[in-house]
Structures are given as structure tokens and as C-alpha cells.
PDB file of C-alpha atoms and ligand atoms in Angstrom:
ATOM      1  CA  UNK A 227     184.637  -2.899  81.398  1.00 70.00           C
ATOM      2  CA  UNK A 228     183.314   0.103  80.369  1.00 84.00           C
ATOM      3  CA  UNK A 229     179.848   1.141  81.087  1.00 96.00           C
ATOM      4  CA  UNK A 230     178.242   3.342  78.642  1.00 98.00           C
ATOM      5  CA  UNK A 231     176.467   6.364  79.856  1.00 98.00           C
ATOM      6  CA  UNK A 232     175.379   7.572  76.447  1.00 98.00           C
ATOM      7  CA  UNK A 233     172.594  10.136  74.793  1.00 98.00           C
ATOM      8  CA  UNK A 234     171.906  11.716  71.636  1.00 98.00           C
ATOM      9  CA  UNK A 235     171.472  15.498  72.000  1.00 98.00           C
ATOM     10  CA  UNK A 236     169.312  18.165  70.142  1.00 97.00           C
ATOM     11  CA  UNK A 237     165.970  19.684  69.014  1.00 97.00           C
ATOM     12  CA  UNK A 238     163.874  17.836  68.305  1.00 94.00           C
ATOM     13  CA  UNK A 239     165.549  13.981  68.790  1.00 94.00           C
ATOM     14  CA  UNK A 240     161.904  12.046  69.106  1.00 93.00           C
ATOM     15  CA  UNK A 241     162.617  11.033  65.881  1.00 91.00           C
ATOM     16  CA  UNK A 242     166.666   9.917  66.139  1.00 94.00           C
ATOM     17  CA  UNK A 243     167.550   6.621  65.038  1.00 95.00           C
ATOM     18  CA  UNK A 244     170.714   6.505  67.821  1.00 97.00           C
ATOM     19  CA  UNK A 245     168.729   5.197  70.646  1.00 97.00           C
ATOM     20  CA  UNK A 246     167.889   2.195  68.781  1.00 97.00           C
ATOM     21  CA  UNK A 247     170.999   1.620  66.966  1.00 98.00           C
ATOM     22  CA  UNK A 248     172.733   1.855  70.372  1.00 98.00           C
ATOM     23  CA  UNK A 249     170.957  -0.727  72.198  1.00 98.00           C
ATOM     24  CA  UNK A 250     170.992  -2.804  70.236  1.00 97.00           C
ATOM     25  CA  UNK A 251     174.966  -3.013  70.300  1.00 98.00           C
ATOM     26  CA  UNK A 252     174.920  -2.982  74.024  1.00 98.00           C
ATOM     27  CA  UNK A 253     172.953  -5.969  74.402  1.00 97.00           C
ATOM     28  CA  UNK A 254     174.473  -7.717  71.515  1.00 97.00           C
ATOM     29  CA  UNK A 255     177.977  -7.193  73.185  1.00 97.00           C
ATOM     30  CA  UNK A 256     176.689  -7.838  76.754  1.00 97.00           C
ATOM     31  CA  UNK A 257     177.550  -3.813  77.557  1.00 97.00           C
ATOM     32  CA  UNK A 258     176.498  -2.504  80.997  1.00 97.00           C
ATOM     33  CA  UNK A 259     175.230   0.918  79.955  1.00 97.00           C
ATOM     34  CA  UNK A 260     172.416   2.806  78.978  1.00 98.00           C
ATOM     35  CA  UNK A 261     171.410   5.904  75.411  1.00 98.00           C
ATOM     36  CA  UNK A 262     168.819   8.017  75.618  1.00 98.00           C
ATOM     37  CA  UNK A 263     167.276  10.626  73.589  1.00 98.00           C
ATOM     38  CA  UNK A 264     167.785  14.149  75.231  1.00 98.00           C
ATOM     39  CA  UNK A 265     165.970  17.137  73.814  1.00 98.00           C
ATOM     40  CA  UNK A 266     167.998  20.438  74.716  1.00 98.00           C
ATOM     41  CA  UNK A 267     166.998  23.962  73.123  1.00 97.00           C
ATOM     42  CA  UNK A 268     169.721  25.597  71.082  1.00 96.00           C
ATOM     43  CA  UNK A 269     169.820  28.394  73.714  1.00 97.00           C
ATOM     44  CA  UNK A 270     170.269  25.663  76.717  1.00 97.00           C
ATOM     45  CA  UNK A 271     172.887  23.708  75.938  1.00 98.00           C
ATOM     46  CA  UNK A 272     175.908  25.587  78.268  1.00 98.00           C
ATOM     47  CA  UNK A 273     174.480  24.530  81.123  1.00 97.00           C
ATOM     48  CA  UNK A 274     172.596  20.995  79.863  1.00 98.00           C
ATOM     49  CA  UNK A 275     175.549  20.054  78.713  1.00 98.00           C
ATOM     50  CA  UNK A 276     177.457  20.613  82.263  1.00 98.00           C
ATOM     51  CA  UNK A 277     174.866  18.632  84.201  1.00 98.00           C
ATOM     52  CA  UNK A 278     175.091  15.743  81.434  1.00 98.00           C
ATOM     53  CA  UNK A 279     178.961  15.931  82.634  1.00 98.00           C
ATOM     54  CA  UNK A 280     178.342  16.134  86.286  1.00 98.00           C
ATOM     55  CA  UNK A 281     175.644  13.113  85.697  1.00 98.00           C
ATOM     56  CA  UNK A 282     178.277  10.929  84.686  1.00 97.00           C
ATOM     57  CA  UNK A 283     177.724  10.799  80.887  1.00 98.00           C
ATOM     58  CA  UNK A 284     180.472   9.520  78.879  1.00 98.00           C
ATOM     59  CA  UNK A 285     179.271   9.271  75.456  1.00 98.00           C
ATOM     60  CA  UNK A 286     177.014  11.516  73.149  1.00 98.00           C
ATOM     61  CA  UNK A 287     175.958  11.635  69.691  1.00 98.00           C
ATOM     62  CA  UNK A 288     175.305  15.488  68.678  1.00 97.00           C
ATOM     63  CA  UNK A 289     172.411  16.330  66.387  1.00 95.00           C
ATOM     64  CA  UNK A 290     170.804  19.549  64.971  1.00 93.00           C
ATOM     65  CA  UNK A 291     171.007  22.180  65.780  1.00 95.00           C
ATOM     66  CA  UNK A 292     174.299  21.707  68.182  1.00 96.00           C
ATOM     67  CA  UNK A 293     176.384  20.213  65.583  1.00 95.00           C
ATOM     68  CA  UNK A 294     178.348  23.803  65.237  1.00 93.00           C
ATOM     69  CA  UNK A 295     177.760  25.889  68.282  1.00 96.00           C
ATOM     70  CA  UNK A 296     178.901  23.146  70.267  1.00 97.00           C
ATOM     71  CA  UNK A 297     182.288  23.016  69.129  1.00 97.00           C
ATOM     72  CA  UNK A 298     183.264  26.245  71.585  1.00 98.00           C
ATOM     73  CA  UNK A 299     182.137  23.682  74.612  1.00 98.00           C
ATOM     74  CA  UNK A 300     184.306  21.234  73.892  1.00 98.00           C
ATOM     75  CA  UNK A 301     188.029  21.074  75.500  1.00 98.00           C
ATOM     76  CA  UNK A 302     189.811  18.705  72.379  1.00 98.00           C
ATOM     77  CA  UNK A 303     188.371  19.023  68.522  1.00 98.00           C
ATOM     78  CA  UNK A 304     190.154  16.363  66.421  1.00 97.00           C
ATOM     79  CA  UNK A 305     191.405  17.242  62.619  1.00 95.00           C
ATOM     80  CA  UNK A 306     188.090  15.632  60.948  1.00 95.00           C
ATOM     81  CA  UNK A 307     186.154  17.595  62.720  1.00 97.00           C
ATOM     82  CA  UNK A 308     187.413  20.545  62.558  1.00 96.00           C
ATOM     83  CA  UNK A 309     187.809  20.264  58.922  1.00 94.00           C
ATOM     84  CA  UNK A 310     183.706  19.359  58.570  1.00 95.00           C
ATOM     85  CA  UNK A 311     183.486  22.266  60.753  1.00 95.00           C
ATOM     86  CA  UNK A 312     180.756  19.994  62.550  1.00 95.00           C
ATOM     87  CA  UNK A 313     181.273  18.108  65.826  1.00 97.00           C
ATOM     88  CA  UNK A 314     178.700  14.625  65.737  1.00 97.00           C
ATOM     89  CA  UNK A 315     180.198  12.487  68.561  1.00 98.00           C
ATOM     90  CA  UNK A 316     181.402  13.461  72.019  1.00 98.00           C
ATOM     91  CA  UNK A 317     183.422  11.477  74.548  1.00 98.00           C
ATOM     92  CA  UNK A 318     183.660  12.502  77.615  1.00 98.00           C
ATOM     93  CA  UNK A 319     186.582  11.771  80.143  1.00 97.00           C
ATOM     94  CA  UNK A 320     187.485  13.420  83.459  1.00 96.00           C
ATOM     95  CA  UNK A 321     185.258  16.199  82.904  1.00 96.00           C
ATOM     96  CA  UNK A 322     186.783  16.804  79.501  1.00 98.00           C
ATOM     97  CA  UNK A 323     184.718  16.567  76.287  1.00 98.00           C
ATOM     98  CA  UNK A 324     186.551  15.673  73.180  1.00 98.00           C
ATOM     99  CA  UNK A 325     184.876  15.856  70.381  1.00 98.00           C
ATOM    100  CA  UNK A 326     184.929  14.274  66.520  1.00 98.00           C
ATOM    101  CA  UNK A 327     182.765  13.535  63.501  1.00 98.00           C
ATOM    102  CA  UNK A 328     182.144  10.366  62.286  1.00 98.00           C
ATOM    103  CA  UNK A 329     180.399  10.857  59.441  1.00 97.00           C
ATOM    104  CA  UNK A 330     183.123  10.833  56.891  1.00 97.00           C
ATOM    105  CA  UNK A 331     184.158   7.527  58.204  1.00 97.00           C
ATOM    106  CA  UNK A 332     180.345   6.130  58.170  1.00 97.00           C
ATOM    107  CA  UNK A 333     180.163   7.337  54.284  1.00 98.00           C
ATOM    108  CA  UNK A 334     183.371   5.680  53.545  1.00 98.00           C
ATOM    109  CA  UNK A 335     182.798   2.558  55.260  1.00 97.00           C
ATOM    110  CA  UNK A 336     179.470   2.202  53.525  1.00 97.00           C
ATOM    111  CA  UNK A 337     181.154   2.692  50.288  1.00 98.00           C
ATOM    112  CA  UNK A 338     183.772   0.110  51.298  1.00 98.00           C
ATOM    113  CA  UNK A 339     181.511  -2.506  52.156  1.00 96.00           C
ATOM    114  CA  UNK A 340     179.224  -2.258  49.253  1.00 96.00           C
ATOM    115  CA  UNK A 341     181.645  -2.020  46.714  1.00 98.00           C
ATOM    116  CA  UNK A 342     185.279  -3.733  47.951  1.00 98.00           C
ATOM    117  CA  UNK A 343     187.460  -2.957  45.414  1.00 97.00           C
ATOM    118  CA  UNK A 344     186.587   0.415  44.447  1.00 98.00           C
ATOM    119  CA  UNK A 345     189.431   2.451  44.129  1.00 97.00           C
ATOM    120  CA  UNK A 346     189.468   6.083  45.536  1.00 98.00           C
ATOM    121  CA  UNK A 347     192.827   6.969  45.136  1.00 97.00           C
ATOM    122  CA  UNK A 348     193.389   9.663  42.611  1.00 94.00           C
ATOM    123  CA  UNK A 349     189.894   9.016  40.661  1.00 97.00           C
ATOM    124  CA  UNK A 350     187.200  11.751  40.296  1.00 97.00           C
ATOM    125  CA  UNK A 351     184.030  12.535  41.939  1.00 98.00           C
ATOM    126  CA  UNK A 352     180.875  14.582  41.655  1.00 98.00           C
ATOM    127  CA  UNK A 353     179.126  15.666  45.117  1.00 98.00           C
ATOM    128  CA  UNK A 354     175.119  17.072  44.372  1.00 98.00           C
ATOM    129  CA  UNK A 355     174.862  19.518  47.179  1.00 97.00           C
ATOM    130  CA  UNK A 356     176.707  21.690  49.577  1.00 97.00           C
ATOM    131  CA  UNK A 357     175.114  21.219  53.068  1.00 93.00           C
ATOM    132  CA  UNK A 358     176.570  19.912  56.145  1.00 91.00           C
ATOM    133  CA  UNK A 359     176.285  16.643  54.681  1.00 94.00           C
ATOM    134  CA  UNK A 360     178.136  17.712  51.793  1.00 96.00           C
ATOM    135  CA  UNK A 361     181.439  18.813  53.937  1.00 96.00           C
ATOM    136  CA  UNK A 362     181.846  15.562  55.887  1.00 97.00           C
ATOM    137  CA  UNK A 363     181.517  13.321  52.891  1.00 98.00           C
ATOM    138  CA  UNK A 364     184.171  15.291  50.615  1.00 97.00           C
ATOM    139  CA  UNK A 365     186.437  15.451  54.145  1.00 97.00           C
ATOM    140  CA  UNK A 366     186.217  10.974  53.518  1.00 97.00           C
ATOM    141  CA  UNK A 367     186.846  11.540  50.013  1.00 98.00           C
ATOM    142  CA  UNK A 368     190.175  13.754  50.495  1.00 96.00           C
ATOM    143  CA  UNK A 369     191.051  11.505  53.172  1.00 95.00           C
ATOM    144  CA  UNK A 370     190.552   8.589  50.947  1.00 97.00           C
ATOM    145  CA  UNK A 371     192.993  10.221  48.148  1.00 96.00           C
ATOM    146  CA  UNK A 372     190.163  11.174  45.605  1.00 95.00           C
ATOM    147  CA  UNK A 373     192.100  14.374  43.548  1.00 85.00           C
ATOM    148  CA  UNK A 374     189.065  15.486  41.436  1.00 95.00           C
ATOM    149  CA  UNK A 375     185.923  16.343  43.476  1.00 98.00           C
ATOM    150  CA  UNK A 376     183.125  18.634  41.752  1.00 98.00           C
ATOM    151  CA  UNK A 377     180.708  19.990  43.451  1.00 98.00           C
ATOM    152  CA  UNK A 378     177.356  21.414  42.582  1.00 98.00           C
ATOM    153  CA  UNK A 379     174.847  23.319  44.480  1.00 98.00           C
ATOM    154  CA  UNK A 380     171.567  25.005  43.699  1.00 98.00           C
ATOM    155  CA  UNK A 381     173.409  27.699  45.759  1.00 98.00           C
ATOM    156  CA  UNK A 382     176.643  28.306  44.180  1.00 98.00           C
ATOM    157  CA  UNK A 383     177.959  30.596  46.800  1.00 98.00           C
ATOM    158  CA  UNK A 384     177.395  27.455  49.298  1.00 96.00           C
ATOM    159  CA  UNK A 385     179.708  25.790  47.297  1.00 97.00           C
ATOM    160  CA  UNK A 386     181.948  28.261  46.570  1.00 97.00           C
ATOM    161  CA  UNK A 387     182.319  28.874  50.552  1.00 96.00           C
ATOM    162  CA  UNK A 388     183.586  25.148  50.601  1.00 95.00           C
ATOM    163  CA  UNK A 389     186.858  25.529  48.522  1.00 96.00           C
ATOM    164  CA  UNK A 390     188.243  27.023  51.333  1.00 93.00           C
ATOM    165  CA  UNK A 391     188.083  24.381  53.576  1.00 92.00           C
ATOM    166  CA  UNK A 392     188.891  21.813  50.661  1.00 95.00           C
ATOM    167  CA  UNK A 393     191.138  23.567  47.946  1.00 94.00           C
ATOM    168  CA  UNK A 394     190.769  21.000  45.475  1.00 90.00           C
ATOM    169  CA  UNK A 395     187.819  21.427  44.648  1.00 97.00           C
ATOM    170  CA  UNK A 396     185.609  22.178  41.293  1.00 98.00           C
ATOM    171  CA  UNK A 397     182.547  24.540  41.617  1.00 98.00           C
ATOM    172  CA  UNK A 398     180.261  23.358  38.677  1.00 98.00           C
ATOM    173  CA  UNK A 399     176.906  25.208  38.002  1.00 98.00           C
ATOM    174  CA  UNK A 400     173.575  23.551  39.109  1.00 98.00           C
ATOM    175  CA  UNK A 401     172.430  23.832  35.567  1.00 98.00           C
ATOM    176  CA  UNK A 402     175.468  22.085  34.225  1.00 98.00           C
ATOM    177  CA  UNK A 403     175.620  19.080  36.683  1.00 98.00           C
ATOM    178  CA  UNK A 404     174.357  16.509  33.817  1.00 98.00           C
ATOM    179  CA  UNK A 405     177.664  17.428  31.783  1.00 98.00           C
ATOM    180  CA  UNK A 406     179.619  17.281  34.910  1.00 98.00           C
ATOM    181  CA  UNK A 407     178.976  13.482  35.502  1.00 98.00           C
ATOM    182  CA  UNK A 408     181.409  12.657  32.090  1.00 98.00           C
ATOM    183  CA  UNK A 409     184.604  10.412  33.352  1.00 97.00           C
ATOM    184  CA  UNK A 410     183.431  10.548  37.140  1.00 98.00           C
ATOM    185  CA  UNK A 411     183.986   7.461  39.055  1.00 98.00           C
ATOM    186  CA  UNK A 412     181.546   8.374  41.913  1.00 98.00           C
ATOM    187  CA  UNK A 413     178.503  10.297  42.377  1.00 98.00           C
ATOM    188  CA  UNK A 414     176.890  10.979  45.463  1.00 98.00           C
ATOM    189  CA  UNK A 415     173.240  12.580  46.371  1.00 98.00           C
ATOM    190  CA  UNK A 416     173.803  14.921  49.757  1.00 97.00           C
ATOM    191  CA  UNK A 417     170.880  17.173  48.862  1.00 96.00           C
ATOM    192  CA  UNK A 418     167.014  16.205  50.391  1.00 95.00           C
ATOM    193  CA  UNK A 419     166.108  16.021  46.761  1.00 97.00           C
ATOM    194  CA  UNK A 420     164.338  12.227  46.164  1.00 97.00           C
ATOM    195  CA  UNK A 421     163.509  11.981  49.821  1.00 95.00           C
ATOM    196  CA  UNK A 422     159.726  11.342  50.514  1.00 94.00           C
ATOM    197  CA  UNK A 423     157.870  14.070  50.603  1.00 95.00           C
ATOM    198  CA  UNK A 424     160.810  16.464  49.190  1.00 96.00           C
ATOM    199  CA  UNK A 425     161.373  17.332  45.591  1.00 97.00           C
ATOM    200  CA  UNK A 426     162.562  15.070  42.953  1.00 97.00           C
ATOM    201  CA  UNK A 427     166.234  14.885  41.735  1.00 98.00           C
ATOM    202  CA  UNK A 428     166.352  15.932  38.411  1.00 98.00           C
ATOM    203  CA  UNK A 429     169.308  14.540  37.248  1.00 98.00           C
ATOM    204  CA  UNK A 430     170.451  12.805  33.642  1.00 98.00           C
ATOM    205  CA  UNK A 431     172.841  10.037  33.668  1.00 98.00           C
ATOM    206  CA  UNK A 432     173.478  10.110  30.254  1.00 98.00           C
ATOM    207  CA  UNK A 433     177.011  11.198  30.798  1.00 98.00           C
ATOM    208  CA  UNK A 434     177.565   8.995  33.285  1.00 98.00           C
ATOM    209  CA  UNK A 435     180.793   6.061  32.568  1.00 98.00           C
ATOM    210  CA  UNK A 436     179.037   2.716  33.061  1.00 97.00           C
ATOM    211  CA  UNK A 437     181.380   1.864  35.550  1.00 97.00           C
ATOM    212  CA  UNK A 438     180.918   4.923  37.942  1.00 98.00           C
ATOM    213  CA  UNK A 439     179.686   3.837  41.137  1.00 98.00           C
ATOM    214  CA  UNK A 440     176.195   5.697  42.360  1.00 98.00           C
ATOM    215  CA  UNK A 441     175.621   6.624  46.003  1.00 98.00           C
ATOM    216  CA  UNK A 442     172.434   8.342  47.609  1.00 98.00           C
ATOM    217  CA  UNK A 443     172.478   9.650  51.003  1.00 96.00           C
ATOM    218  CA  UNK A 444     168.844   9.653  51.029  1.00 94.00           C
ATOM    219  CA  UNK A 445     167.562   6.302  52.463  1.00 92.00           C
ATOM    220  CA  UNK A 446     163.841   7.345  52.924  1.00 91.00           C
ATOM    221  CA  UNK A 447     162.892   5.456  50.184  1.00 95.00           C
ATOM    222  CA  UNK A 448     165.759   3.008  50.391  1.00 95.00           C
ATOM    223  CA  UNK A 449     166.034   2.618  46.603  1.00 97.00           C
ATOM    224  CA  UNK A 450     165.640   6.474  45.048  1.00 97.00           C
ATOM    225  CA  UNK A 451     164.448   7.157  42.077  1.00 98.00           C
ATOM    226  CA  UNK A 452     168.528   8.106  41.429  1.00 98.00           C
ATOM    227  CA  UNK A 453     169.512   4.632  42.202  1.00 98.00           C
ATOM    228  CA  UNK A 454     167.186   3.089  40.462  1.00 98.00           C
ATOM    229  CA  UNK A 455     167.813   5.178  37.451  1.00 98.00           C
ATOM    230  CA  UNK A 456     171.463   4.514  37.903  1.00 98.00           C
ATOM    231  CA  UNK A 457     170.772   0.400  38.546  1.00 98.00           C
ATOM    232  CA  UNK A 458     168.687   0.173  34.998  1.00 98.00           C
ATOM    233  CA  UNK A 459     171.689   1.532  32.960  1.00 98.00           C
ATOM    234  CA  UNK A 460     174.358  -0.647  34.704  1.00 98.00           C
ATOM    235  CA  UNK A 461     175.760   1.293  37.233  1.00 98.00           C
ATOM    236  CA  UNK A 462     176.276   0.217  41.003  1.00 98.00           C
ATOM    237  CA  UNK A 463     173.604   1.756  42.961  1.00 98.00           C
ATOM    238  CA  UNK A 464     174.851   2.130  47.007  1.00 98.00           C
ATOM    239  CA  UNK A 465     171.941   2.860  49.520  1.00 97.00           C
ATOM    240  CA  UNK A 466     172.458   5.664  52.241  1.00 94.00           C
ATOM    241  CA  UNK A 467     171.319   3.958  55.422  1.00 95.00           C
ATOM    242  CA  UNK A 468     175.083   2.549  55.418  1.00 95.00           C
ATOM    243  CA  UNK A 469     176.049   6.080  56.496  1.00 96.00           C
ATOM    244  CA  UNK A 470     174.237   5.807  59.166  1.00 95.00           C
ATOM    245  CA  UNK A 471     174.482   2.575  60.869  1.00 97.00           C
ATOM    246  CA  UNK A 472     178.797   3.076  60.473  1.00 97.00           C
ATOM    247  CA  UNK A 473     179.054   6.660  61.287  1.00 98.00           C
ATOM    248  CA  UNK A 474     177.419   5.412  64.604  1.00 98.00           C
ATOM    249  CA  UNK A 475     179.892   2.260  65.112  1.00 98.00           C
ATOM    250  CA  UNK A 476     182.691   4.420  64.838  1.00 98.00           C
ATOM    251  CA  UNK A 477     181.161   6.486  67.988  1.00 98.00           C
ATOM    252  CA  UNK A 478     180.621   2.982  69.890  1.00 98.00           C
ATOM    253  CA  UNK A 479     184.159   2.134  68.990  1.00 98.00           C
ATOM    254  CA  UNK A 480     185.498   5.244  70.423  1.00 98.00           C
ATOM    255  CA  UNK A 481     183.007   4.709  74.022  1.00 98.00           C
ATOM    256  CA  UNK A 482     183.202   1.229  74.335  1.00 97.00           C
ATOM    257  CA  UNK A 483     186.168  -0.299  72.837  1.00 96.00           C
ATOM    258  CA  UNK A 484     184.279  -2.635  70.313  1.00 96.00           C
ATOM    259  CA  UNK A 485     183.689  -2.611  66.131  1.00 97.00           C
ATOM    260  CA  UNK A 486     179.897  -3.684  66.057  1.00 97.00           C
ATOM    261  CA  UNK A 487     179.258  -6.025  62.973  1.00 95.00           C
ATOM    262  CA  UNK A 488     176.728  -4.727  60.618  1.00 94.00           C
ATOM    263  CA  UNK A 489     173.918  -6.584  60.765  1.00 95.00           C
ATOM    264  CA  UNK A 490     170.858  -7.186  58.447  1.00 93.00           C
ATOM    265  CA  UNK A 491     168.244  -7.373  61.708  1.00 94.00           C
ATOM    266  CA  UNK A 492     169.658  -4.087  62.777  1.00 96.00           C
ATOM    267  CA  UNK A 493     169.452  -2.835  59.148  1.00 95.00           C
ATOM    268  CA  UNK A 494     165.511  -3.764  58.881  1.00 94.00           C
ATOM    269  CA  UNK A 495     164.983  -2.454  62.410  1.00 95.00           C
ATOM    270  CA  UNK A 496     166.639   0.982  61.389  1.00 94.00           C
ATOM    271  CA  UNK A 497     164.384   0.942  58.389  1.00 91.00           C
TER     272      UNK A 497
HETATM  273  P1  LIG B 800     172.596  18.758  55.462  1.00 80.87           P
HETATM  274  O1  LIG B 800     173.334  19.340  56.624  1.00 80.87           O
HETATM  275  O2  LIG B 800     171.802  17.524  55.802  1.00 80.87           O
HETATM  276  O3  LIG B 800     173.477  18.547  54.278  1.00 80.87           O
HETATM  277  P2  LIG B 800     171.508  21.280  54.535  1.00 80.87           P
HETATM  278  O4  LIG B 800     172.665  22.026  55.060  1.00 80.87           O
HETATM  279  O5  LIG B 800     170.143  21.831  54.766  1.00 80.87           O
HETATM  280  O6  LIG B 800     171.446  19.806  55.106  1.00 80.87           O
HETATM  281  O7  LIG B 800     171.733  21.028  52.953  1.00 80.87           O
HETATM  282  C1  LIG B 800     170.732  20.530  52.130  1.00 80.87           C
HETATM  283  C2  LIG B 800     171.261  20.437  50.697  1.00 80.87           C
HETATM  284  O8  LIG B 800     170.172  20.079  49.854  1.00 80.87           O
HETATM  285  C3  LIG B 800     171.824  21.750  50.177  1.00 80.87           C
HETATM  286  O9  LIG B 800     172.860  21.472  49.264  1.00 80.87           O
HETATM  287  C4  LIG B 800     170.598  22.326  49.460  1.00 80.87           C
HETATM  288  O10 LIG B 800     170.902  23.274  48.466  1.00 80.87           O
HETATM  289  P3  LIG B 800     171.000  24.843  48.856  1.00 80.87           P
HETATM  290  O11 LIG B 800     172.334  25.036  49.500  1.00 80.87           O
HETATM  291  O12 LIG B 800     170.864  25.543  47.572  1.00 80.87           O
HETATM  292  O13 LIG B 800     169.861  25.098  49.809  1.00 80.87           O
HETATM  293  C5  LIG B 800     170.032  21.092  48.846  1.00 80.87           C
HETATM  294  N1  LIG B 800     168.629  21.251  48.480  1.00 80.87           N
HETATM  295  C6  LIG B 800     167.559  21.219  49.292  1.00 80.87           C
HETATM  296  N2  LIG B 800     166.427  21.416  48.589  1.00 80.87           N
HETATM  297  C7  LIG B 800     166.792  21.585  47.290  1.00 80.87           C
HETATM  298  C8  LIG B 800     166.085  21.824  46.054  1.00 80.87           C
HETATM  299  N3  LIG B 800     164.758  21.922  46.041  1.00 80.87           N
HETATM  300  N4  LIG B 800     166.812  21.928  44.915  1.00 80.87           N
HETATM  301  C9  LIG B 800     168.162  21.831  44.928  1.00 80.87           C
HETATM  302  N5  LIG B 800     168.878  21.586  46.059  1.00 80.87           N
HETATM  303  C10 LIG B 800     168.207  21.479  47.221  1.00 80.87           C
END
């Protein structure tokens, strides 16, 4: 069996839900294995991240602010991540580090749970935001088939850089991204806008189909003022902590061999 030898890595991590989230899978599957919280300095990490291999680690989760320069330390990048252009999870084997993201597939799966039937293939979406955030979630949705993504960005540029990476996409104007939301069949929050102590969305969902389903990345508060806007007029509201909790099984599923269940105790503990 395998034994997990696992750690979250960045600056500052204090504050990283992993550790928990982690445990708590290795005791609910009877894993041998430990995760900690590292803290290493953006101009450390070379050599941290060589005694973490020569220490036996076999697992880490990547956090700011390694989630890019890492990538030039890693021997194997997979096609998700490269395409995020953001390594989150590490695997280490043999002294080799290869490297994905799991954050598209954490978005999606949330989606997926909360709302089984919804169909992505070929249906349109509006993304609020162009961060890091931003990239993995629209990598999920092109994955997933979606053919019309908008974007919109206080910065336009930001999203502008993005149509690069993803051709497809539509660069709409902050200022226009009420008019935006007509015949969409998603909407998701990736900005820090609604989060506790951050500035408030300012968003109308007048244009909005009934039907469209509404996602917030934010889960500090669980219920924004977004998804509660978007729950009074009909429309499926889909918490963020989802995102979380699955981008992280799909890391223990890659160092451990097992799909952790969901649960609502690990949920509330998260929370
Ligand atoms: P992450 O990697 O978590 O996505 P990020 O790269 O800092 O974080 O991106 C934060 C997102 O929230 C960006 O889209 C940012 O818009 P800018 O690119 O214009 O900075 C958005 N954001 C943050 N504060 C905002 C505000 N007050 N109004 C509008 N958008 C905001």
C-alpha cells in the first residue's frame, strides 16, 4: 500500500485548508501517511523543493506563489496544466516530479454533483474574471465541450491575454457584463468580489434565462450575495467550497490510488 508522504507548499500556508482535508481521507481510508503545511519563500524553492525529494515526499499540493515558477522544476507537465499555465498538484516518483492541475476537474465535479444533468456540451457560458482562477475553470469548460465562453474582466487586457490560450473565446467589456448574461446557460464568479471583507459584486441578473445555472467560487460566505440573488429569481445557485474539496480528491486519487467520497462532516469541518 502506498504510504503518503504529502505537504502543501507556499507563502504563507498557515491558513491552507489541505492539511485538514488530507487527513481526514487518510484516516477515513486507513492510509499510512502523513500532510503537512510547508512554508517556502518564493526565492527558496530550488533547493526546498530538492530536500522535500531527497526526504522521501511523494505527494504535494502547490499554492501561491509557486503555482507558475514551479513549472521549470518539474521533469513531466501534463496537457491541463500546461494549458492553465499553473501547476497545483505534484507527484513525485523516483526522483521525478510530475506535475498537474486539478482544479478544472474540482470545478467540474462540483458542477456535476450539484446539478446531474446539466448539459455542457455545446451550451454557452459567462466567466466574471480573468485570474488564475479564471484559466483553470474555462480549461474544465473546453474540456467539457462548452463552445460559447465570454469572459469579462475589470482588466480587459487580462482577458484579452487569455484568447490565446483558449481561442474560443468572447472578450466582453466589464461595463457590459449585465447584457452579456442573455441566453447563457452558466455563470460563474472567479473574481474576490462578494468575499468577506472584499468588494461587492455588482452584477444584474435581469438578463439572466431562468434556467441558467449560477456558480460562485467564493465560499467565504457560503451563500453570496450572487447566489442568493440568483436563488430568489429561480435560478440554481452552486456554492464554491465544491471546488475545493474535489480539486483535492483528484490529487489523493493520483497519490494514493483511492476516490474519497464527499462528505458533509468534511464539508462543515472545511467550513
Ligand atoms: P485568482 O488566481 O484567485 O483568480 P487573481 O489572479 O488575483 O486571483 O484574480 C482575481 C480576479 O478578481 C481578477 O479577475 C480581478 O480583476 P483584475 O484582473 O482586473 O484585477 C478580479 N477582481 C479583484 N478585485 C476586483 C474588483 N474590485 N473589481 C473587479 N474585479 C476584481
Amino acid at each position: 500500500m502506498t504510504i503518503l508522504k504529502g505537504a502543501v507548499i507556499g507563502y504563507p500556508v498557515q491558513k491552507s485548508k489541505s492539511p485538514l482535508i488530507y487527513r481526514h481521507w487518510l484516516k477515513a481510508y486507513g492510509i499510512p501517511g502523513n500532510y503537512e503545511a510547508i512554508e517556502i519563500q518564493a526565492d527558496e524553492l530550488s533547493h526546498r523543493l530538492s530536500q522535500l525529494i531527497d526526504q522521501g515526499y511523494n505527494g504535494l499540493s502547490v499554492t501561491l506563489p509557486h503555482k507558475q515558477t514551479i513549472m521549470s522544476l518539474c521533469d513531466e507537465i501534463d496537457d491541463t496544466a500546461r494549458a492553465i499555465g499553473a501547476v497545483n498538484s505534484i507527484q513525485i516518483k523516483d526522483g521525478k516530479l510530475y506535475a498537474t492541475n486539478t482544479d478544472a476537474f474540482g470545478f467540474i465535479q462540483n458542477i456535476k454533483i450539484a446539478v446531474p444533468d446539466f448539459i455542457f456540451k455545446n451550451r454557452r457560458a459567462c466567466v466574471l474574471g480573468a485570474g488564475g482562477a479564471a484559466r483553470a475553470i474555462i480549461q474544465g469548460l473546453v474540456e467539457q465541450g462548452m463552445t460559447d465562453i465570454i469572459v469579462t474582466n475589470r482588466t480587459r487586457t487580462r482577458a484579452e491575454d487569455m484568447v490565446t490560450t483558449f481561442p474560443s473565446l468572447r472578450v466582453v467589456d466589464w461595463a457590459d457584463k449585465d447584457q452579456a448574461l442573455s441566453g447563457i446557460d452558466l455563470l460563474v464568479n472567479t473574481t474576490s468580489l462578494g468575499m468577506e471583507g472584499q468588494d461587492r459584486l455588482d452584477i444584474s441578473l435581469d438578463h439572466l434565462p431562468p434556467s441558467a445555472v449560477v456558480n460562485d467560487i467564493v465560499y467565504y460566505p457560503l451563500m453570496t450575495d450572487l447566489l442568493k440573488n440568483a436563488e430568489s429569481r429561480g435560478n440554481k445557485p452552486i456554492t464554491g467550497i465544491g471546488m475545493l474539496i474535489h480539486q483535492a480528491c483528484r490529487s489523493f486519487h493520483n497519490w494514493c490510488g483511492v476516490d474519497p467520497v464527499v462528505t458533509d462532516d468534511l464539508i462543515q469541518a472545511v467550513l
